[in-house]
Amino acid sequence: MNVEATVNGYYEQILKRNAGEPEFHQAVAEVLDSLKYVLSKDQHYAEFGLIERMTEPERQIIFRVPWIDDAGNVQVNRGFRVQFNSALGPYKGGLRFHPSVNLGIIKFLGFEQIFKNSLTGLPIGGGKGGSDFDPKGKSNREIMAFCQSFMTELHRHIGQFRDVPAGDIGVGGREIGYLFGQYRRLVNQHESGVLTGKGLNWGGSLVRTEATGYGTVYFTQEMMGAHGERLDGTKVIVSGSGNVAIYAAEKAQELGATVVAMSDSSGYVYTPEGVDIELLKDIKEVRRERISVYAKETDHVKYVHGGNIWEVEADVALPCATQNELDGESARLLADNGCRYVAEGANMPCTAEAVEVFRKRKVHFAPGKAANAGGVATSALEMQQNASRDSWSFEYTDKRLRDIMRNIFKACDRTAAEYDKPEDYVVGANIAGFRKVADAMLAQGVI
Ligand code: NDP
């Protein structure tokens, strides 16, 4: 078999059948690139239309979401749920509310989720959903009205054994509350396993809020440890200032690092003496304000409106905002400034060119599907607690998260070495995630 030609053939089909979905193309291209190494060794993975099936969602649902704003006007948004792959367990993946959401973005996220969920070692399939609804500037009542309308359609497609959504950009504890309330009302049962990221006194898990950010830092620790380095004493950039960013910053500082910059989509703050996490939480989680407010309320902090956060000097960079926020030029800047480790807290925040720069410049790089898997892993732990009507302590759950991140790092490291690509955690993550799903799909027949 000519592996190169076979893989190029898959990719041409992807481009043809999924026109106008560049983020989906990008995510598939990265995985296919790694699969060349698998197919060169194990050609049976090219049989039974396996790759063609894996790159085609099992089901894609698109629906209208009408709601009424505070001025009494009818607003219409578009809702999505892409149920990508359920070979390992019920579809699992977050909901994103952001004006940039379209089918291609949800498909890229759902596709990544398949491999990420597989890497956690827990029985969860891959899915993702969301809407082009913009939560910014909306009142609480408007958020509730939107969530209720969204769930009025979504509820027929989800369930604890079918599909279990969670949060993502624009969907946090408040939105999960409104979504869960409406689901419960519609189905007339308290099915706590249908959503994760719930409040602690109605089925939520300790550590879920912190899990993605903490997990990214645990993964970074493992990666640094493998090279004889520690986070303690390093300077770290964390982009974004949402759920993932806040808790990545918190854990990095707890472990002795100094977070020297954070951002939102308007600009970044330069914080050479570290970030006051409690103040940041108050500004972002309670008052729901912009990161510029942080600079106003602190000394020695500079706000750079519209600036590029990657120009700040640091040893470690944790992109935790959104896809393609770190391009080739920014990657070169980071490397020139001495950055040695990059771990993706967000999904696909580094462009393909940026990843190539990191490879060439020997910057150790952890892809999101491995480094940010702690969020979904803890969601799966929340499902376990719901199923057994139990709730675990913070310490126990955090230890489970740490063990899972360590195992994911080991799997990536081992698999990369097995395919003669030592320390290439992109190849390691893609292949380790792929093999489990592929074996399950082959065992379950052509469906
Ligand atoms: P939040 O909505 O809590 O925060 C998102 C942050 O990213 C905000 O600071 C936001 O700034 C910034 N941001 C969003 N869009 C853009 C943009 N187009 N340009 C620049 N900045 C932007 O989301 P999360 O923290 O939950 O998610 C962040 C990333 O992590 C996403 O890629 C998500 O898919 C990924 N992720 C999240 C998980 C979770 O458990 N929440 C799990 C795994 C991955 P602003 O307010 O200006 O928009």
Tab-separated table of C-alpha atoms and ligand atoms in Angstrom:
chain	number	residue	atom	x	y	z
A	1	MET	CA	0.000	0.000	0.000
A	2	ASN	CA	1.269	3.493	-0.838
A	3	VAL	CA	0.544	5.109	2.526
A	4	GLU	CA	1.197	8.665	1.365
A	5	ALA	CA	-1.231	8.321	-1.566
A	6	THR	CA	-3.865	6.587	0.588
A	7	VAL	CA	-3.785	9.317	3.230
A	8	ASN	CA	-3.834	12.067	0.591
A	9	GLY	CA	-6.873	10.342	-0.913
A	10	TYR	CA	-8.681	10.435	2.446
A	11	TYR	CA	-7.893	14.115	2.792
A	12	GLU	CA	-9.113	14.992	-0.711
A	13	GLN	CA	-12.433	13.342	0.112
A	14	ILE	CA	-12.643	15.333	3.351
A	15	LEU	CA	-12.111	18.596	1.464
A	16	LYS	CA	-14.724	17.657	-1.132
A	17	ARG	CA	-17.423	16.528	1.303
A	18	ASN	CA	-16.905	19.251	3.916
A	19	ALA	CA	-16.474	22.400	1.864
A	20	GLY	CA	-16.036	25.677	3.734
A	21	GLU	CA	-15.009	24.071	7.037
A	22	PRO	CA	-11.320	25.058	7.413
A	23	GLU	CA	-11.054	24.263	11.140
A	24	PHE	CA	-12.390	20.746	10.523
A	25	HIS	CA	-9.923	20.276	7.654
A	26	GLN	CA	-7.086	21.452	9.924
A	27	ALA	CA	-7.996	19.034	12.728
A	28	VAL	CA	-8.349	16.067	10.358
A	29	ALA	CA	-5.107	16.913	8.509
A	30	GLU	CA	-3.161	16.814	11.772
A	31	VAL	CA	-4.554	13.408	12.735
A	32	LEU	CA	-4.091	11.956	9.229
A	33	ASP	CA	-0.492	13.099	9.259
A	34	SER	CA	0.121	11.015	12.399
A	35	LEU	CA	-1.817	8.058	11.001
A	36	LYS	CA	0.742	7.664	8.222
A	37	TYR	CA	3.018	6.061	10.811
A	38	VAL	CA	0.257	3.695	11.944
A	39	LEU	CA	-0.740	2.649	8.435
A	40	SER	CA	2.878	1.970	7.503
A	41	LYS	CA	3.001	-0.642	10.286
A	42	ASP	CA	-0.605	-1.884	10.542
A	43	GLN	CA	-2.414	-1.815	7.229
A	44	HIS	CA	-5.551	-3.415	8.650
A	45	TYR	CA	-6.477	0.045	9.969
A	46	ALA	CA	-7.154	1.017	6.344
A	47	GLU	CA	-9.749	-1.771	5.967
A	48	PHE	CA	-13.554	-1.748	6.360
A	49	GLY	CA	-13.715	1.967	5.529
A	50	LEU	CA	-12.408	2.643	9.025
A	51	ILE	CA	-10.835	6.054	8.386
A	52	GLU	CA	-13.728	7.179	6.155
A	53	ARG	CA	-16.194	6.237	8.907
A	54	MET	CA	-14.144	7.838	11.658
A	55	THR	CA	-14.033	11.186	9.836
A	56	GLU	CA	-17.795	11.227	9.197
A	57	PRO	CA	-19.990	12.080	12.231
A	58	GLU	CA	-22.514	9.429	13.213
A	59	ARG	CA	-25.155	12.176	13.386
A	60	GLN	CA	-25.302	15.978	12.969
A	61	ILE	CA	-28.229	17.925	14.365
A	62	ILE	CA	-28.898	21.570	13.422
A	63	PHE	CA	-31.863	23.400	14.863
A	64	ARG	CA	-33.564	26.764	15.260
A	65	VAL	CA	-33.390	28.471	18.654
A	66	PRO	CA	-35.931	31.279	18.951
A	67	TRP	CA	-36.061	33.398	22.121
A	68	ILE	CA	-37.294	36.801	23.267
A	69	ASP	CA	-34.875	39.528	24.376
A	70	ASP	CA	-35.449	42.092	27.129
A	71	ALA	CA	-36.828	44.606	24.636
A	72	GLY	CA	-39.531	42.117	23.640
A	73	ASN	CA	-37.971	41.328	20.247
A	74	VAL	CA	-37.781	37.803	18.850
A	75	GLN	CA	-34.211	36.637	18.279
A	76	VAL	CA	-33.304	33.565	16.245
A	77	ASN	CA	-30.074	31.619	16.699
A	78	ARG	CA	-28.820	28.335	15.308
A	79	GLY	CA	-28.119	25.329	17.534
A	80	PHE	CA	-25.809	22.398	16.773
A	81	ARG	CA	-25.004	18.994	18.212
A	82	VAL	CA	-22.567	16.785	16.355
A	83	GLN	CA	-22.604	13.202	17.669
A	84	PHE	CA	-19.316	12.096	16.206
A	85	ASN	CA	-18.409	8.692	17.569
A	86	SER	CA	-19.933	6.428	20.216
A	87	ALA	CA	-17.720	3.347	19.850
A	88	LEU	CA	-16.268	3.755	23.363
A	89	GLY	CA	-19.287	5.157	25.214
A	90	PRO	CA	-22.039	7.784	25.051
A	91	TYR	CA	-21.160	10.915	23.079
A	92	LYS	CA	-19.447	13.361	25.425
A	93	GLY	CA	-18.286	16.913	24.810
A	94	GLY	CA	-19.113	20.515	25.621
A	95	LEU	CA	-21.494	23.149	24.321
A	96	ARG	CA	-20.016	26.409	23.019
A	97	PHE	CA	-22.005	29.662	22.857
A	98	HIS	CA	-20.062	32.187	20.767
A	99	PRO	CA	-20.976	34.233	17.657
A	100	SER	CA	-18.227	32.488	15.644
A	101	VAL	CA	-19.843	29.039	16.065
A	102	ASN	CA	-20.752	27.220	12.856
A	103	LEU	CA	-20.976	23.582	11.779
A	104	GLY	CA	-17.292	23.374	10.788
A	105	ILE	CA	-16.127	24.576	14.199
A	106	ILE	CA	-18.385	22.134	16.030
A	107	LYS	CA	-17.155	19.316	13.759
A	108	PHE	CA	-13.498	20.138	14.451
A	109	LEU	CA	-14.184	20.166	18.186
A	110	GLY	CA	-16.209	16.933	18.007
A	111	PHE	CA	-13.495	15.205	15.995
A	112	GLU	CA	-10.766	16.220	18.473
A	113	GLN	CA	-13.003	15.066	21.290
A	114	ILE	CA	-13.054	11.455	20.014
A	115	PHE	CA	-9.291	11.052	20.507
A	116	LYS	CA	-9.147	13.137	23.686
A	117	ASN	CA	-11.863	11.068	25.324
A	118	SER	CA	-10.155	7.875	24.245
A	119	LEU	CA	-6.899	9.075	25.833
A	120	THR	CA	-8.574	9.536	29.219
A	121	GLY	CA	-9.034	5.755	29.421
A	122	LEU	CA	-12.676	6.304	30.451
A	123	PRO	CA	-15.717	4.932	28.567
A	124	ILE	CA	-16.836	8.042	26.660
A	125	GLY	CA	-17.418	8.701	22.965
A	126	GLY	CA	-16.946	12.036	21.196
A	127	GLY	CA	-19.425	14.828	20.476
A	128	LYS	CA	-19.728	18.604	20.626
A	129	GLY	CA	-22.414	21.244	20.265
A	130	GLY	CA	-23.297	24.861	20.702
A	131	SER	CA	-24.799	27.909	19.125
A	132	ASP	CA	-23.892	31.190	17.439
A	133	PHE	CA	-25.620	32.926	20.380
A	134	ASP	CA	-23.409	35.657	21.913
A	135	PRO	CA	-23.731	35.696	25.721
A	136	LYS	CA	-21.715	38.933	26.015
A	137	GLY	CA	-23.793	41.825	27.328
A	138	LYS	CA	-26.917	39.686	27.807
A	139	SER	CA	-28.977	39.891	30.992
A	140	ASN	CA	-29.466	36.865	33.216
A	141	ARG	CA	-33.046	36.580	32.019
A	142	GLU	CA	-31.946	36.574	28.372
A	143	ILE	CA	-29.342	33.861	29.064
A	144	MET	CA	-32.027	31.777	30.781
A	145	ALA	CA	-34.538	32.278	27.945
A	146	PHE	CA	-31.933	31.232	25.394
A	147	CYS	CA	-30.826	28.157	27.377
A	148	GLN	CA	-34.421	27.028	27.853
A	149	SER	CA	-35.198	27.342	24.151
A	150	PHE	CA	-31.937	25.581	23.215
A	151	MET	CA	-32.725	22.657	25.538
A	152	THR	CA	-36.329	22.425	24.327
A	153	GLU	CA	-34.935	20.997	21.080
A	154	LEU	CA	-31.708	19.415	22.343
A	155	HIS	CA	-33.390	17.298	25.031
A	156	ARG	CA	-34.687	14.718	22.520
A	157	HIS	CA	-31.155	13.932	21.381
A	158	ILE	CA	-29.334	13.547	24.727
A	159	GLY	CA	-29.494	11.325	27.811
A	160	GLN	CA	-27.159	9.698	30.339
A	161	PHE	CA	-26.662	6.657	28.060
A	162	ARG	CA	-26.835	8.560	24.769
A	163	ASP	CA	-25.091	11.936	24.836
A	164	VAL	CA	-23.826	13.945	27.794
A	165	PRO	CA	-23.010	17.630	27.067
A	166	ALA	CA	-20.972	19.955	29.324
A	167	GLY	CA	-19.618	23.530	29.156
A	168	ASP	CA	-17.139	25.186	26.809
A	169	ILE	CA	-16.628	28.805	25.695
A	170	GLY	CA	-19.580	30.882	26.910
A	171	VAL	CA	-21.127	27.976	28.839
A	172	GLY	CA	-20.252	27.772	32.544
A	173	GLY	CA	-22.058	26.838	35.751
A	174	ARG	CA	-24.881	29.356	35.264
A	175	GLU	CA	-25.758	28.096	31.769
A	176	ILE	CA	-25.496	24.412	32.780
A	177	GLY	CA	-27.975	25.218	35.587
A	178	TYR	CA	-30.561	26.687	33.209
A	179	LEU	CA	-30.037	23.867	30.694
A	180	PHE	CA	-30.378	21.169	33.366
A	181	GLY	CA	-33.497	22.793	34.823
A	182	GLN	CA	-35.225	22.809	31.455
A	183	TYR	CA	-34.169	19.217	30.687
A	184	ARG	CA	-35.526	18.034	34.036
A	185	ARG	CA	-38.817	19.811	33.414
A	186	LEU	CA	-39.208	18.373	29.912
A	187	VAL	CA	-38.416	14.741	30.713
A	188	ASN	CA	-39.951	14.809	34.201
A	189	GLN	CA	-37.114	12.983	35.899
A	190	HIS	CA	-33.981	13.936	37.814
A	191	GLU	CA	-31.432	12.357	35.477
A	192	SER	CA	-28.261	13.871	36.868
A	193	GLY	CA	-25.970	12.000	34.460
A	194	VAL	CA	-27.313	13.881	31.425
A	195	LEU	CA	-25.071	16.945	31.821
A	196	THR	CA	-21.766	17.564	33.571
A	197	GLY	CA	-20.406	20.701	35.175
A	198	LYS	CA	-23.465	20.849	37.454
A	199	GLY	CA	-23.682	22.719	40.763
A	200	LEU	CA	-22.252	20.889	43.759
A	201	ASN	CA	-25.549	20.387	45.586
A	202	TRP	CA	-27.420	18.974	42.586
A	203	GLY	CA	-25.070	16.333	41.193
A	204	GLY	CA	-21.911	18.253	40.363
A	205	SER	CA	-18.416	17.035	41.136
A	206	LEU	CA	-15.742	18.780	43.137
A	207	VAL	CA	-12.741	19.688	40.942
A	208	ARG	CA	-14.820	19.834	37.706
A	209	THR	CA	-14.590	23.646	37.588
A	210	GLU	CA	-10.827	23.540	38.054
A	211	ALA	CA	-10.165	20.363	36.081
A	212	THR	CA	-9.229	21.555	32.587
A	213	GLY	CA	-6.820	24.232	33.810
A	214	TYR	CA	-5.365	22.087	36.598
A	215	GLY	CA	-5.044	19.137	34.215
A	216	THR	CA	-3.160	21.235	31.666
A	217	VAL	CA	-0.665	22.208	34.339
A	218	TYR	CA	-0.349	18.597	35.591
A	219	PHE	CA	0.430	17.549	32.024
A	220	THR	CA	2.977	20.364	31.716
A	221	GLN	CA	4.605	19.214	34.964
A	222	GLU	CA	4.937	15.679	33.598
A	223	MET	CA	6.397	16.939	30.325
A	224	MET	CA	8.900	19.160	32.142
A	225	GLY	CA	9.767	16.374	34.586
A	226	ALA	CA	10.634	14.105	31.648
A	227	HIS	CA	13.257	16.699	30.680
A	228	GLY	CA	14.562	17.187	34.211
A	229	GLU	CA	12.825	20.539	34.718
A	230	ARG	CA	10.222	21.882	37.156
A	231	LEU	CA	7.532	24.545	36.972
A	232	ASP	CA	8.724	26.030	40.228
A	233	GLY	CA	10.513	29.338	39.558
A	234	THR	CA	9.455	29.617	35.905
A	235	LYS	CA	7.597	32.432	34.137
A	236	VAL	CA	4.337	31.370	32.501
A	237	ILE	CA	2.023	33.063	29.975
A	238	VAL	CA	-1.636	32.006	30.145
A	239	SER	CA	-3.804	33.364	27.340
A	240	GLY	CA	-7.518	33.880	27.918
A	241	SER	CA	-9.161	34.627	31.246
A	242	GLY	CA	-12.064	32.202	31.217
A	243	ASN	CA	-12.582	28.916	32.996
A	244	VAL	CA	-9.539	27.088	31.636
A	245	ALA	CA	-7.172	30.068	31.916
A	246	ILE	CA	-8.102	31.021	35.489
A	247	TYR	CA	-7.493	27.546	36.891
A	248	ALA	CA	-4.360	26.940	34.817
A	249	ALA	CA	-2.982	30.183	36.282
A	250	GLU	CA	-4.067	29.209	39.795
A	251	LYS	CA	-2.370	25.797	39.681
A	252	ALA	CA	0.785	27.117	37.968
A	253	GLN	CA	1.235	29.684	40.755
A	254	GLU	CA	0.410	27.118	43.458
A	255	LEU	CA	3.318	25.088	42.061
A	256	GLY	CA	5.700	28.030	42.352
A	257	ALA	CA	5.531	29.580	38.877
A	258	THR	CA	4.807	33.266	38.177
A	259	VAL	CA	2.031	33.966	35.675
A	260	VAL	CA	3.348	37.004	33.813
A	261	ALA	CA	0.492	37.663	31.373
A	262	MET	CA	-3.185	36.862	30.762
A	263	SER	CA	-5.660	38.123	28.143
A	264	ASP	CA	-9.107	38.274	26.609
A	265	SER	CA	-10.128	38.973	23.023
A	266	SER	CA	-9.548	42.754	23.540
A	267	GLY	CA	-5.984	42.749	24.906
A	268	TYR	CA	-3.610	41.411	27.523
A	269	VAL	CA	-2.341	42.338	30.985
A	270	TYR	CA	1.383	42.156	31.779
A	271	THR	CA	1.748	40.978	35.391
A	272	PRO	CA	5.496	40.573	36.099
A	273	GLU	CA	4.867	39.928	39.796
A	274	GLY	CA	2.231	37.279	39.195
A	275	VAL	CA	-1.564	37.266	39.141
A	276	ASP	CA	-3.814	37.882	42.144
A	277	ILE	CA	-6.080	34.905	41.460
A	278	GLU	CA	-8.800	35.830	43.959
A	279	LEU	CA	-9.162	39.295	42.403
A	280	LEU	CA	-9.172	37.781	38.913
A	281	LYS	CA	-11.926	35.331	39.906
A	282	ASP	CA	-13.995	38.155	41.352
A	283	ILE	CA	-13.647	40.232	38.168
A	284	LYS	CA	-14.305	37.378	35.729
A	285	GLU	CA	-16.564	34.926	37.572
A	286	VAL	CA	-18.599	37.214	39.807
A	287	ARG	CA	-18.648	40.611	38.091
A	288	ARG	CA	-18.198	39.176	34.566
A	289	GLU	CA	-15.969	42.097	33.513
A	290	ARG	CA	-13.098	42.444	31.022
A	291	ILE	CA	-9.426	41.698	31.807
A	292	SER	CA	-8.656	45.455	31.454
A	293	VAL	CA	-10.481	45.952	34.767
A	294	TYR	CA	-7.811	43.785	36.418
A	295	ALA	CA	-5.127	46.302	35.382
A	296	LYS	CA	-7.202	49.205	36.692
A	297	GLU	CA	-7.601	47.597	40.114
A	298	THR	CA	-3.943	46.571	40.652
A	299	ASP	CA	-0.538	48.251	40.829
A	300	HIS	CA	2.387	47.388	38.547
A	301	VAL	CA	0.104	45.859	35.914
A	302	LYS	CA	0.095	47.119	32.346
A	303	TYR	CA	-2.886	46.621	30.015
A	304	VAL	CA	-1.978	46.357	26.323
A	305	HIS	CA	-5.090	46.933	24.260
A	306	GLY	CA	-5.113	44.798	21.092
A	307	GLY	CA	-1.562	43.562	21.863
A	308	ASN	CA	-0.065	40.158	21.162
A	309	ILE	CA	0.356	38.266	24.444
A	310	TRP	CA	2.991	35.974	22.877
A	311	GLU	CA	5.485	38.864	22.754
A	312	VAL	CA	5.929	38.542	26.551
A	313	GLU	CA	9.072	36.724	27.683
A	314	ALA	CA	8.377	33.416	29.443
A	315	ASP	CA	9.643	29.859	29.915
A	316	VAL	CA	6.234	28.232	29.471
A	317	ALA	CA	3.211	29.216	27.361
A	318	LEU	CA	-0.286	27.887	28.018
A	319	PRO	CA	-2.699	29.037	25.284
A	320	CYS	CA	-6.126	28.720	26.967
A	321	ALA	CA	-8.454	30.973	24.907
A	322	THR	CA	-9.532	29.684	21.501
A	323	GLN	CA	-8.541	28.003	18.217
A	324	ASN	CA	-5.736	29.446	16.080
A	325	GLU	CA	-4.836	32.177	18.577
A	326	LEU	CA	-1.095	31.415	18.263
A	327	ASP	CA	0.329	31.529	14.713
A	328	GLY	CA	3.751	30.857	13.197
A	329	GLU	CA	5.020	34.346	13.831
A	330	SER	CA	3.994	34.244	17.490
A	331	ALA	CA	5.603	30.813	17.823
A	332	ARG	CA	8.890	32.273	16.519
A	333	LEU	CA	8.576	35.157	18.990
A	334	LEU	CA	8.099	32.723	21.874
A	335	ALA	CA	11.076	30.611	20.809
A	336	ASP	CA	13.277	33.708	20.296
A	337	ASN	CA	12.374	34.821	23.826
A	338	GLY	CA	13.484	31.496	25.299
A	339	CYS	CA	10.156	29.692	25.755
A	340	ARG	CA	10.825	25.953	26.151
A	341	TYR	CA	7.378	24.437	26.784
A	342	VAL	CA	3.949	25.005	25.239
A	343	ALA	CA	0.845	23.110	26.368
A	344	GLU	CA	-2.559	23.729	24.807
A	345	GLY	CA	-5.263	24.362	27.412
A	346	ALA	CA	-7.633	25.425	24.616
A	347	ASN	CA	-8.607	23.283	21.641
A	348	MET	CA	-6.235	23.747	18.671
A	349	PRO	CA	-5.016	27.217	19.749
A	350	CYS	CA	-1.778	26.754	17.773
A	351	THR	CA	-1.884	26.848	13.987
A	352	ALA	CA	-0.223	24.043	12.018
A	353	GLU	CA	2.600	26.468	11.176
A	354	ALA	CA	3.122	27.281	14.866
A	355	VAL	CA	3.401	23.570	15.717
A	356	GLU	CA	5.969	23.181	12.934
A	357	VAL	CA	7.989	26.097	14.366
A	358	PHE	CA	7.952	24.446	17.808
A	359	ARG	CA	9.211	21.190	16.260
A	360	LYS	CA	12.044	22.928	14.451
A	361	ARG	CA	13.035	25.116	17.394
A	362	LYS	CA	12.897	22.197	19.884
A	363	VAL	CA	10.150	23.771	21.984
A	364	HIS	CA	8.386	20.893	23.752
A	365	PHE	CA	4.760	20.932	22.664
A	366	ALA	CA	1.676	19.268	24.171
A	367	PRO	CA	-1.432	19.162	21.944
A	368	GLY	CA	-4.825	20.047	23.426
A	369	LYS	CA	-6.327	16.620	22.981
A	370	ALA	CA	-3.836	15.381	25.564
A	371	ALA	CA	-3.055	18.445	27.679
A	372	ASN	CA	-6.637	19.660	28.199
A	373	ALA	CA	-8.251	16.221	28.602
A	374	GLY	CA	-8.553	16.745	32.370
A	375	GLY	CA	-11.853	18.575	31.943
A	376	VAL	CA	-13.672	15.815	30.160
A	377	ALA	CA	-11.972	13.194	32.332
A	378	THR	CA	-13.402	14.849	35.450
A	379	SER	CA	-16.760	15.073	33.689
A	380	ALA	CA	-16.594	11.305	33.321
A	381	LEU	CA	-15.787	11.097	37.053
A	382	GLU	CA	-18.883	13.253	37.664
A	383	MET	CA	-20.907	10.696	35.645
A	384	GLN	CA	-19.467	7.896	37.786
A	385	GLN	CA	-20.494	9.723	40.967
A	386	ASN	CA	-23.985	10.346	39.548
A	387	ALA	CA	-24.392	6.675	38.584
A	388	SER	CA	-23.425	5.512	42.078
A	389	ARG	CA	-25.267	8.409	43.830
A	390	ASP	CA	-22.046	9.277	45.574
A	391	SER	CA	-19.863	12.356	45.906
A	392	TRP	CA	-16.133	12.232	46.329
A	393	SER	CA	-13.844	14.581	48.272
A	394	PHE	CA	-11.796	17.287	46.577
A	395	GLU	CA	-8.533	15.518	47.451
A	396	TYR	CA	-9.640	12.148	46.073
A	397	THR	CA	-11.030	13.624	42.836
A	398	ASP	CA	-7.948	15.792	42.331
A	399	LYS	CA	-5.745	12.744	42.808
A	400	ARG	CA	-7.767	10.840	40.195
A	401	LEU	CA	-7.297	13.804	37.833
A	402	ARG	CA	-3.544	13.911	38.479
A	403	ASP	CA	-3.225	10.156	37.870
A	404	ILE	CA	-5.208	10.417	34.648
A	405	MET	CA	-3.008	13.263	33.351
A	406	ARG	CA	0.120	11.319	34.253
A	407	ASN	CA	-1.193	8.271	32.399
A	408	ILE	CA	-2.079	10.367	29.361
A	409	PHE	CA	1.431	11.802	29.312
A	410	LYS	CA	2.931	8.318	29.601
A	411	ALA	CA	0.713	6.995	26.798
A	412	CYS	CA	1.714	9.889	24.502
A	413	ASP	CA	5.393	9.552	25.347
A	414	ARG	CA	5.445	5.755	24.969
A	415	THR	CA	3.472	5.750	21.726
A	416	ALA	CA	5.617	8.479	20.166
A	417	ALA	CA	8.724	6.416	20.956
A	418	GLU	CA	7.089	3.230	19.625
A	419	TYR	CA	6.612	4.950	16.240
A	420	ASP	CA	10.163	6.352	16.172
A	421	LYS	CA	9.036	9.898	16.863
A	422	PRO	CA	10.415	10.342	20.405
A	423	GLU	CA	8.981	13.314	22.308
A	424	ASP	CA	6.563	14.136	19.488
A	425	TYR	CA	3.482	14.310	21.691
A	426	VAL	CA	1.259	15.212	18.734
A	427	VAL	CA	2.021	11.907	17.053
A	428	GLY	CA	1.856	10.095	20.409
A	429	ALA	CA	-1.545	11.551	21.334
A	430	ASN	CA	-3.103	11.006	17.929
A	431	ILE	CA	-1.964	7.406	17.623
A	432	ALA	CA	-2.690	6.377	21.232
A	433	GLY	CA	-6.173	7.953	20.998
A	434	PHE	CA	-6.822	6.499	17.558
A	435	ARG	CA	-5.894	2.878	18.229
A	436	LYS	CA	-8.432	2.380	21.002
A	437	VAL	CA	-11.306	3.837	19.022
A	438	ALA	CA	-10.226	2.039	15.843
A	439	ASP	CA	-10.048	-1.346	17.593
A	440	ALA	CA	-13.516	-0.810	19.082
A	441	MET	CA	-14.953	0.204	15.701
A	442	LEU	CA	-13.413	-2.789	13.949
A	443	ALA	CA	-14.774	-5.135	16.648
A	444	GLN	CA	-18.260	-3.636	16.354
A	445	GLY	CA	-18.562	-4.070	12.564
A	446	VAL	CA	-19.431	-1.702	9.743
A	447	ILE	CA	-22.008	0.636	11.271
B	1	NDP	P1	-14.553	30.682	28.588
B	1	NDP	O1	-15.723	31.166	27.840
B	1	NDP	O2	-14.646	30.492	30.043
B	1	NDP	O3	-13.289	31.623	28.296
B	1	NDP	C1	-12.833	31.845	27.016
B	1	NDP	C2	-11.684	32.830	27.076
B	1	NDP	O4	-11.072	32.882	25.793
B	1	NDP	C3	-12.127	34.251	27.394
B	1	NDP	O5	-11.100	34.916	28.071
B	1	NDP	C4	-12.327	34.846	26.003
B	1	NDP	O6	-12.199	36.260	25.946
B	1	NDP	C5	-11.220	34.198	25.226
B	1	NDP	N1	-11.628	34.083	23.806
B	1	NDP	C6	-12.726	33.453	23.310
B	1	NDP	N2	-12.814	33.600	21.991
B	1	NDP	C7	-11.762	34.359	21.641
B	1	NDP	C8	-11.296	34.859	20.404
B	1	NDP	N3	-11.949	34.626	19.260
B	1	NDP	N4	-10.142	35.572	20.434
B	1	NDP	C9	-9.457	35.792	21.593
B	1	NDP	N5	-9.876	35.358	22.795
B	1	NDP	C10	-10.995	34.645	22.810
B	1	NDP	O7	-14.132	29.308	27.859
B	1	NDP	P2	-13.245	28.121	28.427
B	1	NDP	O8	-12.177	28.652	29.297
B	1	NDP	O9	-14.146	27.075	28.926
B	1	NDP	O10	-12.599	27.548	27.088
B	1	NDP	C11	-11.349	28.028	26.556
B	1	NDP	C12	-10.777	27.003	25.595
B	1	NDP	O11	-10.564	25.768	26.280
B	1	NDP	C13	-11.646	26.662	24.392
B	1	NDP	O12	-10.809	26.365	23.290
B	1	NDP	C14	-12.339	25.388	24.831
B	1	NDP	O13	-12.781	24.608	23.734
B	1	NDP	C15	-11.210	24.721	25.586
B	1	NDP	N6	-11.607	23.684	26.541
B	1	NDP	C16	-12.477	23.963	27.556
B	1	NDP	C17	-12.808	22.982	28.462
B	1	NDP	C18	-13.651	23.262	29.659
B	1	NDP	O14	-13.761	22.382	30.524
B	1	NDP	N7	-14.222	24.433	29.809
B	1	NDP	C19	-12.325	21.595	28.298
B	1	NDP	C20	-11.340	21.437	27.259
B	1	NDP	C21	-11.035	22.445	26.398
B	1	NDP	P3	-13.491	37.176	25.651
B	1	NDP	O15	-14.223	37.254	26.943
B	1	NDP	O16	-12.906	38.453	25.203
B	1	NDP	O17	-14.270	36.479	24.570
